[in-house]
Coordinates of C-alpha atoms in Angstrom, one line a residue:
Chain A
M1 CA 6.4 -174.5 170.4
T2 CA 10.0 -174.9 171.5
A3 CA 11.9 -172.1 173.3
I4 CA 15.1 -171.4 171.3
L5 CA 16.4 -169.0 173.9
E6 CA 15.7 -168.8 177.6
T7 CA 16.9 -166.4 180.2
T8 CA 16.6 -167.2 183.9
N9 CA 17.0 -164.5 186.5
L10 CA 19.3 -162.5 184.2
T11 CA 20.9 -159.8 186.3
K12 CA 23.4 -157.1 185.7
I13 CA 24.7 -154.8 188.5
Y14 CA 27.1 -151.9 187.9
G15 CA 28.5 -150.9 191.3
S16 CA 25.4 -150.1 193.3
E17 CA 23.1 -149.7 190.3
Q18 CA 21.0 -152.7 189.3
A19 CA 20.7 -152.2 185.5
V20 CA 18.8 -155.5 185.0
N21 CA 17.2 -157.4 187.8
K22 CA 16.2 -161.1 187.6
V23 CA 14.8 -161.0 184.1
S24 CA 13.4 -164.3 182.9
F25 CA 11.8 -164.9 179.6
S26 CA 11.9 -167.3 176.6
L27 CA 11.8 -166.8 172.9
I28 CA 9.8 -169.3 170.9
E29 CA 11.4 -170.3 167.6
G30 CA 10.1 -168.4 164.7
T31 CA 8.5 -165.6 166.6
S32 CA 9.1 -161.9 167.1
T33 CA 9.4 -160.3 170.5
A34 CA 9.4 -156.6 171.2
L35 CA 11.4 -155.4 174.2
I36 CA 9.8 -152.1 175.3
G37 CA 10.3 -149.7 178.2
P38 CA 11.3 -146.2 179.0
N39 CA 14.8 -144.9 178.5
G40 CA 17.2 -146.5 181.0
S41 CA 14.9 -149.4 181.7
G42 CA 17.7 -152.0 180.8
K43 CA 16.7 -152.9 177.2
T44 CA 20.2 -152.3 175.7
T45 CA 21.9 -154.0 178.7
T46 CA 19.7 -157.1 178.3
L47 CA 20.4 -157.3 174.6
S48 CA 24.1 -156.8 175.2
M49 CA 24.2 -159.7 177.6
L50 CA 22.4 -161.9 175.1
A51 CA 24.9 -160.8 172.4
G52 CA 27.8 -161.8 174.6
L53 CA 29.1 -158.3 175.0
L54 CA 28.3 -158.1 178.7
Q55 CA 28.8 -160.8 181.3
P56 CA 25.7 -161.2 183.4
T57 CA 26.3 -160.6 187.1
D58 CA 23.9 -163.4 187.8
G59 CA 21.4 -165.6 186.0
M60 CA 21.6 -167.8 183.0
I61 CA 21.1 -167.8 179.3
S62 CA 20.4 -171.1 177.6
F63 CA 20.2 -171.8 173.9
N64 CA 18.0 -174.8 172.8
G65 CA 18.1 -176.1 176.4
E66 CA 21.9 -175.9 176.5
K67 CA 22.9 -173.9 179.6
H68 CA 25.6 -171.3 179.6
A69 CA 25.9 -171.6 175.9
D70 CA 28.1 -169.2 173.9
I71 CA 25.2 -168.1 171.8
R72 CA 27.4 -165.8 169.7
K73 CA 27.5 -168.6 167.2
H74 CA 23.8 -168.4 166.7
I75 CA 23.0 -164.7 166.7
G76 CA 23.1 -161.7 164.5
F77 CA 23.3 -158.4 166.4
L78 CA 22.5 -154.9 165.2
P79 CA 23.4 -152.2 167.7
Q80 CA 21.4 -149.0 167.8
Y81 CA 24.2 -147.0 166.1
P82 CA 26.3 -149.5 164.2
Q83 CA 29.9 -148.4 163.6
F84 CA 31.9 -149.7 160.7
F85 CA 35.6 -149.4 159.6
S86 CA 35.4 -146.3 157.4
W87 CA 38.2 -147.6 155.1
M88 CA 36.2 -150.8 154.3
T89 CA 33.6 -151.2 151.5
A90 CA 30.2 -152.5 152.3
L91 CA 31.0 -155.8 150.6
E92 CA 34.3 -156.2 152.4
F93 CA 32.7 -155.6 155.7
T94 CA 29.8 -158.0 155.1
E95 CA 32.2 -160.7 153.9
M96 CA 34.3 -160.3 156.9
A97 CA 31.3 -160.5 159.2
A98 CA 30.2 -163.7 157.5
R99 CA 33.6 -165.3 157.8
L100 CA 34.0 -164.3 161.4
S101 CA 30.6 -165.9 162.1
G102 CA 32.0 -169.1 160.8
M103 CA 30.7 -169.2 157.2
D104 CA 32.7 -171.1 154.7
S105 CA 34.9 -168.7 152.9
R106 CA 33.9 -170.1 149.5
H107 CA 30.4 -168.9 149.9
T108 CA 30.9 -165.6 151.7
K109 CA 31.4 -163.3 148.7
I110 CA 28.2 -164.4 146.9
E111 CA 26.2 -164.5 150.2
A112 CA 27.4 -161.0 151.2
Q113 CA 26.5 -159.7 147.7
K114 CA 23.0 -161.3 147.9
T115 CA 22.4 -159.9 151.4
L116 CA 23.5 -156.4 150.5
E117 CA 21.2 -156.5 147.5
F118 CA 18.4 -157.8 149.8
V119 CA 18.8 -154.8 152.2
G120 CA 18.9 -152.3 149.3
L121 CA 22.6 -151.7 149.1
G122 CA 23.1 -153.4 145.7
E123 CA 24.4 -150.1 144.2
A124 CA 26.8 -149.4 147.1
L125 CA 28.6 -152.7 147.3
R126 CA 32.0 -151.2 146.6
K127 CA 31.5 -147.9 148.3
K128 CA 33.5 -147.2 151.5
T129 CA 31.3 -147.2 154.5
G130 CA 32.8 -143.8 155.6
A131 CA 30.7 -142.2 152.9
F132 CA 27.5 -143.9 154.1
S133 CA 24.4 -142.0 155.3
G134 CA 22.6 -143.0 158.5
G135 CA 20.0 -145.0 156.6
M136 CA 22.7 -146.8 154.6
K137 CA 24.6 -147.6 157.8
Q138 CA 21.4 -149.1 159.3
R139 CA 20.9 -151.3 156.2
L140 CA 24.5 -152.4 156.3
G141 CA 24.1 -153.1 160.0
L142 CA 21.1 -155.3 159.2
A143 CA 23.1 -157.0 156.4
Q144 CA 26.0 -157.9 158.6
A145 CA 23.6 -159.2 161.2
I146 CA 21.8 -161.6 158.8
V147 CA 24.5 -162.6 156.3
H148 CA 25.4 -165.8 158.1
K149 CA 21.8 -166.8 158.5
P150 CA 21.7 -166.8 162.3
K151 CA 18.9 -168.5 164.2
I152 CA 18.3 -165.5 166.4
L153 CA 18.3 -161.8 165.4
L154 CA 18.9 -159.3 168.2
L155 CA 18.1 -155.7 167.2
D156 CA 18.6 -152.6 169.4
E157 CA 16.2 -149.9 168.2
P158 CA 16.6 -150.9 164.6
V159 CA 14.6 -148.1 163.1
S160 CA 14.6 -145.3 165.6
A161 CA 17.3 -143.3 163.8
L162 CA 15.6 -143.5 160.4
D163 CA 13.1 -141.2 158.6
P164 CA 9.6 -142.5 158.0
V165 CA 10.4 -143.9 154.5
G166 CA 13.5 -145.7 155.7
R167 CA 11.7 -147.0 158.8
R168 CA 8.9 -148.5 156.7
E169 CA 11.5 -150.2 154.4
I170 CA 13.5 -151.7 157.2
M171 CA 10.3 -152.8 158.9
N172 CA 9.2 -154.6 155.7
L173 CA 12.6 -156.2 155.5
L174 CA 12.4 -157.4 159.1
K175 CA 8.9 -158.8 158.5
S176 CA 10.2 -160.8 155.6
L177 CA 12.9 -162.3 157.8
Q178 CA 10.4 -163.4 160.4
Q179 CA 9.8 -166.7 158.7
N180 CA 13.3 -167.9 159.1
M181 CA 14.6 -166.2 162.2
T182 CA 13.6 -165.7 165.8
I183 CA 13.7 -161.9 166.3
L184 CA 14.1 -160.0 169.6
Y185 CA 14.2 -156.2 169.1
S186 CA 14.0 -153.2 171.4
T187 CA 12.0 -150.2 170.4
H188 CA 10.3 -147.2 171.6
I189 CA 8.3 -146.7 168.4
L190 CA 5.3 -148.6 169.6
N191 CA 3.6 -148.6 166.2
D192 CA 6.4 -150.9 165.1
A193 CA 5.9 -153.1 168.1
E194 CA 2.2 -153.4 167.3
E195 CA 3.0 -154.3 163.7
M196 CA 5.5 -157.1 164.3
T197 CA 5.1 -158.8 167.6
N198 CA 4.1 -162.2 168.9
Q199 CA 5.4 -161.4 172.4
L200 CA 5.8 -158.2 174.4
L201 CA 8.4 -157.8 177.1
F202 CA 8.0 -154.6 179.2
L203 CA 11.0 -153.5 181.2
R204 CA 10.9 -150.8 183.8
K205 CA 13.9 -149.9 186.0
G206 CA 15.6 -153.1 185.0
E207 CA 12.7 -155.4 185.9
L208 CA 10.4 -157.3 183.6
V209 CA 7.0 -155.9 184.7
E210 CA 4.9 -157.2 181.9
Q211 CA 5.2 -160.1 179.5
G212 CA 2.7 -161.8 177.1
S213 CA 1.2 -161.7 173.7
L214 CA 0.1 -158.3 172.4
S215 CA -3.6 -159.2 172.7
D216 CA -3.1 -160.5 176.3
V217 CA -1.3 -157.3 177.4
K218 CA -3.9 -155.1 175.6
T219 CA -6.8 -157.0 177.3
K220 CA -5.1 -156.7 180.7
Y221 CA -4.6 -152.9 180.5
D222 CA -7.5 -152.0 178.4
S223 CA -10.1 -149.9 180.1
P224 CA -13.5 -149.9 178.4
R225 CA -14.2 -146.7 176.6
Y226 CA -17.1 -146.1 174.1
R227 CA -17.5 -143.4 171.6
V228 CA -21.0 -142.4 170.6
E229 CA -21.5 -140.3 167.5
F230 CA -24.7 -138.1 167.8
A231 CA -26.7 -136.4 165.1
S232 CA -25.8 -133.0 166.5
A233 CA -23.5 -131.4 169.0
Q234 CA -26.5 -130.4 171.1
D235 CA -27.5 -134.1 171.5
A236 CA -23.9 -134.9 172.6
L237 CA -24.1 -132.1 175.1
T238 CA -27.5 -133.2 176.4
F239 CA -26.3 -136.8 176.8
A240 CA -23.1 -135.6 178.7
A241 CA -25.1 -133.5 181.0
R242 CA -27.8 -136.1 181.9
S243 CA -26.1 -139.5 181.8
P244 CA -25.1 -141.1 185.1
W245 CA -21.7 -142.3 183.8
K246 CA -18.3 -140.5 183.4
V247 CA -18.8 -138.8 180.0
S248 CA -16.7 -136.2 178.1
Y249 CA -17.8 -134.7 174.8
E250 CA -16.3 -133.1 171.8
E251 CA -18.4 -131.6 169.0
I252 CA -20.8 -134.4 168.0
F253 CA -19.0 -137.1 170.0
A254 CA -19.4 -138.3 173.6
F255 CA -16.9 -140.6 175.3
I256 CA -18.0 -142.9 178.0
D257 CA -15.5 -144.5 180.4
L258 CA -16.9 -147.6 182.2
D259 CA -15.5 -149.3 185.2
N260 CA -17.2 -152.6 184.7
E261 CA -17.7 -153.4 181.1
L262 CA -20.5 -155.9 180.6
P263 CA -23.4 -155.0 182.9
E264 CA -22.7 -151.3 182.5
M265 CA -22.6 -151.6 178.7
N266 CA -26.1 -153.1 178.6
A267 CA -27.3 -150.2 180.7
V268 CA -25.6 -147.6 178.5
L269 CA -27.2 -149.1 175.4
G270 CA -30.7 -149.2 177.1
Y271 CA -30.3 -145.6 178.2
L272 CA -29.3 -144.5 174.7
A273 CA -32.2 -146.4 173.1
N274 CA -34.7 -144.6 175.3
S275 CA -33.1 -141.2 175.3
G276 CA -34.7 -139.9 172.2
L277 CA -31.4 -138.4 171.0
G278 CA -30.2 -138.8 167.5
I279 CA -27.5 -141.5 167.5
R280 CA -25.4 -142.4 164.5
K281 CA -22.9 -144.8 165.8
V282 CA -21.6 -146.5 169.0
E283 CA -18.2 -148.0 169.0
R284 CA -15.8 -149.5 171.5
Q285 CA -12.3 -148.0 171.5
T286 CA -9.3 -150.1 172.2
S287 CA -6.3 -148.7 174.0
S288 CA -3.3 -148.2 171.8
L289 CA 0.0 -149.7 172.8
E290 CA 1.2 -146.2 173.5
E291 CA -1.6 -145.7 176.1
I292 CA -0.8 -149.1 177.7
F293 CA 2.9 -148.1 177.6
M294 CA 2.1 -144.9 179.5
K295 CA 0.1 -146.8 182.1
V296 CA 2.7 -149.5 182.7
A297 CA 5.5 -146.9 182.8
R298 CA 3.8 -144.9 185.4
Q299 CA 2.9 -147.8 187.7
E300 CA 5.2 -148.0 190.7
Chain B
M1 CA 43.1 -169.9 166.7
K2 CA 39.7 -169.5 165.1
N3 CA 39.4 -166.6 162.7
L4 CA 43.0 -165.6 162.9
I5 CA 43.4 -165.4 159.1
V6 CA 40.3 -163.3 158.7
L7 CA 41.3 -160.9 161.4
F8 CA 44.9 -160.8 160.1
Q9 CA 43.6 -159.9 156.7
K10 CA 41.5 -157.1 158.2
E11 CA 44.5 -155.7 160.1
W12 CA 46.7 -155.9 157.0
R13 CA 44.2 -154.2 154.9
E14 CA 43.7 -151.4 157.4
N15 CA 47.4 -150.7 157.7
T16 CA 47.6 -150.7 153.9
R17 CA 44.8 -148.2 153.5
N18 CA 46.0 -145.9 156.3
F19 CA 49.5 -146.0 154.7
K20 CA 51.2 -147.2 157.8
I21 CA 52.9 -149.9 155.9
L22 CA 54.4 -147.1 153.8
W23 CA 55.2 -144.2 156.1
I24 CA 56.6 -146.2 159.1
P25 CA 59.3 -147.9 157.0
L26 CA 60.1 -144.6 155.4
V27 CA 60.7 -143.0 158.8
F28 CA 63.1 -145.8 159.7
I29 CA 64.8 -145.7 156.3
F30 CA 65.1 -141.9 156.6
F31 CA 67.0 -142.2 159.9
G32 CA 69.0 -145.1 158.6
L33 CA 70.1 -143.0 155.6
S34 CA 70.5 -139.6 157.4
E35 CA 72.8 -140.9 160.2
P36 CA 75.8 -142.0 158.0
L37 CA 75.3 -139.2 155.6
T38 CA 75.2 -136.4 158.2
S39 CA 78.1 -138.0 160.1
Y40 CA 80.2 -138.2 156.9
Y41 CA 79.4 -134.8 155.6
L42 CA 79.3 -133.0 158.9
P43 CA 82.4 -130.8 158.2
Q44 CA 80.9 -129.7 154.8
I45 CA 77.5 -129.1 156.4
L46 CA 79.0 -127.0 159.2
E47 CA 81.0 -125.0 156.6
A48 CA 78.0 -124.4 154.4
V49 CA 75.4 -123.5 157.0
G50 CA 77.3 -123.1 160.3
N51 CA 78.0 -119.4 159.9
L52 CA 81.3 -119.8 161.7
P53 CA 84.0 -117.2 161.9
E54 CA 86.7 -117.7 159.2
D55 CA 89.5 -118.6 161.6
A56 CA 87.4 -121.1 163.7
V57 CA 89.1 -124.5 163.8
F58 CA 87.1 -127.6 164.5
S59 CA 88.5 -130.9 165.3
L60 CA 85.7 -133.4 164.7
P61 CA 86.1 -137.0 165.9
E62 CA 86.6 -139.7 163.3
F63 CA 83.7 -142.0 163.4
T64 CA 84.1 -145.7 163.1
A65 CA 81.6 -147.7 161.0
A66 CA 80.4 -149.4 164.2
Q67 CA 79.8 -146.0 165.9
V68 CA 77.7 -144.8 162.9
I69 CA 75.4 -147.9 163.1
M70 CA 75.1 -147.5 166.9
A71 CA 74.2 -143.8 166.3
T72 CA 71.4 -144.9 164.0
M73 CA 70.1 -147.3 166.6
G74 CA 70.3 -144.4 169.1
Q75 CA 67.9 -142.5 166.8
Y76 CA 65.6 -145.5 166.7
Q77 CA 65.7 -145.8 170.5
F78 CA 64.0 -142.4 170.8
F79 CA 62.3 -141.4 167.5
G80 CA 61.7 -145.0 166.4
M81 CA 60.0 -145.8 169.7
L82 CA 57.9 -142.7 169.5
V83 CA 56.7 -143.7 166.0
L84 CA 55.9 -147.2 167.1
V85 CA 54.1 -146.2 170.3
L86 CA 52.1 -143.3 168.9
G87 CA 51.4 -145.1 165.6
F88 CA 49.9 -148.2 167.3
A89 CA 48.7 -147.3 170.8
G90 CA 45.1 -147.1 169.6
T91 CA 45.1 -150.4 167.8
I92 CA 42.6 -152.1 170.2
S93 CA 41.5 -149.2 172.4
R94 CA 40.3 -147.1 169.5
E95 CA 38.0 -149.9 168.2
R96 CA 36.4 -150.0 171.7
K97 CA 36.0 -146.2 171.9
N98 CA 34.5 -145.7 168.4
G99 CA 32.4 -148.8 168.5
T100 CA 33.9 -150.5 165.5
G101 CA 34.9 -153.4 167.8
T102 CA 31.3 -154.1 168.7
L103 CA 30.5 -155.9 165.5
I104 CA 33.6 -158.0 165.9
Y105 CA 33.1 -158.9 169.6
V106 CA 29.6 -160.2 169.0
R107 CA 30.9 -162.9 166.7
P108 CA 32.4 -166.2 167.9
I109 CA 36.0 -165.0 167.7
S110 CA 38.7 -166.1 170.1
Y111 CA 40.4 -163.1 171.8
L112 CA 43.7 -164.9 171.3
S113 CA 43.2 -164.6 167.5
Y114 CA 42.0 -161.0 167.9
F115 CA 45.1 -160.0 169.8
L116 CA 47.6 -162.0 167.8
S117 CA 46.2 -160.7 164.5
K118 CA 47.1 -157.2 165.6
W119 CA 50.4 -158.2 167.2
K120 CA 51.5 -160.1 164.0
V121 CA 50.7 -157.2 161.7
I122 CA 52.3 -154.5 163.8
G123 CA 55.3 -156.8 164.6
T124 CA 55.8 -157.4 160.9
I125 CA 55.5 -153.7 160.0
A126 CA 57.9 -152.8 162.9
L127 CA 60.5 -155.5 162.1
V128 CA 60.4 -154.8 158.3
S129 CA 60.8 -151.1 159.0
V130 CA 63.7 -151.6 161.4
W131 CA 65.5 -154.0 159.1
L132 CA 65.0 -151.8 156.0
G133 CA 66.4 -148.9 158.0
L134 CA 69.3 -150.9 159.4
L135 CA 70.2 -152.3 156.0
T136 CA 70.2 -148.8 154.6
T137 CA 72.5 -147.6 157.3
W138 CA 74.7 -150.6 156.8
Y139 CA 75.0 -150.0 153.1
Y140 CA 75.9 -146.3 153.5
T141 CA 78.2 -146.9 156.4
E142 CA 80.2 -149.4 154.4
L143 CA 80.3 -147.0 151.5
L144 CA 81.4 -144.0 153.5
F145 CA 83.2 -145.4 156.7
G146 CA 84.4 -148.9 156.0
K147 CA 83.6 -152.5 156.4
V148 CA 81.2 -153.9 159.0
D149 CA 81.4 -157.6 159.5
T150 CA 78.3 -159.3 158.0
A151 CA 77.9 -161.8 160.9
D152 CA 78.3 -159.0 163.5
F153 CA 75.7 -156.9 161.7
F154 CA 73.2 -159.7 161.6
A155 CA 73.9 -160.6 165.3
F156 CA 73.3 -156.9 166.1
A157 CA 70.1 -156.6 164.0
G158 CA 68.8 -159.9 165.2
T159 CA 69.2 -158.9 168.9
Y160 CA 67.7 -155.5 168.3
S161 CA 64.7 -157.3 166.6
V162 CA 63.9 -159.1 169.8
W163 CA 63.8 -155.7 171.6
I164 CA 61.5 -154.3 168.9
L165 CA 59.2 -157.3 169.3
F166 CA 59.1 -156.6 173.0
V167 CA 58.2 -153.0 172.4
V168 CA 55.4 -153.9 170.0
T169 CA 54.0 -156.4 172.5
I170 CA 54.0 -153.7 175.2
V171 CA 52.1 -151.3 172.9
V172 CA 49.5 -153.8 171.9
A173 CA 49.0 -155.1 175.4
M174 CA 48.6 -151.6 176.8
S175 CA 46.1 -150.8 174.1
A176 CA 44.1 -153.9 175.1
W177 CA 44.2 -152.7 178.7
L178 CA 43.8 -148.9 178.6
P179 CA 42.3 -146.1 176.6
T180 CA 44.5 -144.8 173.8
G181 CA 46.0 -141.8 175.6
A182 CA 46.9 -143.8 178.7
A183 CA 48.1 -146.7 176.6
A184 CA 50.5 -144.4 174.8
T185 CA 51.7 -142.8 178.0
V186 CA 52.3 -146.1 179.9
S187 CA 54.0 -147.6 176.8
L188 CA 56.4 -144.6 176.5
L189 CA 57.1 -144.8 180.2
L190 CA 57.9 -148.5 179.9
V191 CA 60.0 -148.1 176.8
L192 CA 61.8 -144.8 177.3
L193 CA 61.7 -144.1 181.0
V194 CA 62.6 -147.6 182.2
Q195 CA 65.4 -147.6 179.7
I196 CA 66.8 -144.4 181.3
V197 CA 66.4 -146.0 184.8
D198 CA 68.0 -149.2 183.6
S199 CA 71.0 -147.3 182.2
L200 CA 71.4 -145.2 185.4
L201 CA 70.9 -147.9 188.0
G202 CA 71.4 -150.9 185.7
A203 CA 74.9 -151.5 186.9
Y204 CA 73.3 -153.6 189.7
W205 CA 71.8 -156.1 187.3
T206 CA 72.8 -157.6 184.0
I207 CA 69.7 -159.5 182.8
S208 CA 66.9 -157.3 181.5
P209 CA 65.0 -156.8 178.3
W210 CA 66.0 -153.1 178.5
K211 CA 69.6 -154.1 178.2
L212 CA 69.0 -155.8 174.8
A213 CA 69.8 -152.7 172.8
I214 CA 73.1 -152.3 174.6
Y215 CA 73.9 -156.0 174.1
A216 CA 73.0 -155.6 170.4
T217 CA 75.6 -152.9 169.9
Q218 CA 78.2 -154.9 171.7
W219 CA 78.1 -157.4 168.7
L220 CA 79.5 -154.6 166.6
T221 CA 82.5 -154.0 168.8
G222 CA 83.1 -157.4 170.1
S223 CA 80.5 -159.6 171.7
P224 CA 78.3 -159.3 174.8
D225 CA 78.8 -161.5 177.8
A226 CA 77.2 -164.8 176.7
T227 CA 75.4 -165.6 180.0
N228 CA 74.0 -162.1 180.4
F229 CA 73.0 -161.9 176.8
W230 CA 71.2 -165.2 176.5
W231 CA 69.5 -164.8 179.8
S232 CA 68.3 -161.4 178.7
I233 CA 66.9 -163.0 175.5
V234 CA 65.1 -165.7 177.5
V235 CA 63.7 -163.2 180.0
T236 CA 62.5 -161.0 177.1
L237 CA 60.8 -163.9 175.4
I238 CA 59.1 -164.9 178.6
A239 CA 58.0 -161.2 179.1
I240 CA 56.6 -161.2 175.6
V241 CA 54.6 -164.4 176.2
G242 CA 53.4 -162.9 179.6
L243 CA 52.4 -159.6 177.9
V244 CA 50.5 -161.6 175.2
V245 CA 48.6 -163.5 177.8
F246 CA 47.8 -160.3 179.7
G247 CA 46.8 -158.6 176.4
V248 CA 44.4 -161.4 175.5
W249 CA 42.9 -161.4 178.9
M250 CA 42.4 -157.6 178.8
S251 CA 41.0 -157.7 175.3
K252 CA 38.3 -160.1 176.5
R253 CA 37.6 -158.3 179.8
N254 CA 37.4 -154.9 178.1
A255 CA 35.2 -156.0 175.2
S256 CA 32.2 -155.0 177.4
K257 CA 33.5 -151.4 177.3
T258 CA 33.0 -151.1 173.6
K259 CA 30.6 -148.4 172.5
I260 CA 27.2 -149.9 171.7

């Protein structure tokens, strides 16, 4: 497991505002990392520094162990709202992008064509980008980011401007790229983060407040909650009224929040077994990433 | 000079598709054509459209061939400069503002290539336009007013070309430094206002890029003072190099201001 990219105390200050504050993380080759956090938490600033658009005020970015490397050679970048020259066709733009990234001009046309077909723009190769819809622009944005086969793909909210169908298609494309590229993407659509993440980076007010694998973060912030399905609403009501734990109920379901999972769980099961109530099912509910997001975002 | 060819091709294609390679030469050709024609046919034009009383007598000066060519340059010095400044003041700043620059700046380009690609294309368009216009005016002046010495004309046009290149460099460098509106304003101030200041107070100095246009016209009536002329050329070339360095530095520094 080698880190292809590493940031050390990455900091960006605008006047008196600290947009990103001492952020350190590493990206392991061939993994996907989701950068999440509320609006204004510094996600785009962090990506912009990695993409070479912004000069860090302090801190360091190293690529494959090489410090202060110009990583523009190794990245593909997709901004949240990619803008193209409206007078260029999709093929011309993708070809130019490939050549500017250092690809041999003999291969650019064929590679650009293949990439555009891969992102679903095979029919629009020779259409001017000025006539493109939002979804087509996002696909072209992805094409220009991957055409030169970069080692690292940086994506700023790659699907947030898309409708559900477009979102699904782009997510599938990204998943298929995962095998060959290291992906770092910011998102506030947490379903996507759950779907395609080896590592989570949680930014809040410019600081990296949580970092780890999805399961680590989930375990850390998960609070034990059990759902009991009763035979009747009356049984659920009776249980809620009598039980010594924090219980809420809704129709035939009772929800038990525990402070201390293991010993208490045994007690709950013992209580239920001896209660004489009609019980159909007991299941543990895990917190969604969205619930964890809310918890971390609210922490001060 | 990485990527210069790719960026040059992009600039050229852009100026082809927005028709600047067509309409800018046409403007210069129009002034190059209209000056000798209106000068020659002025009495007839006044008679036809002047609405003058029947007994009005006009004594119009007789223009020399050199004066007609100078008058064309006079038009270029105002309208031509306006066209060049307003046509190209957004060349870099607009790419930052609308975000089209972002997907260029994230690639391993050199900002020298980025700046030079724009400078070369705009310089080519400007010089070709000015030369087409001046050749047009030369042709019609010879036809209607008399001979202009070929060597004198080329010395004049060559000197004026250095001034044009200086103006183009100012415009591209200002676009690298400032937003489009400010770039256009500062460029116009530098090109037009400084020219007026130079002509009002310029008696105190003889070496200046803003004197090149005057020295250019002096080739048509004689020849400029060699020392002043050559030093002005040298100073202008140094200023061009300085502006290119400034423009490259500003392009790089301001890349972070691109819309993301």
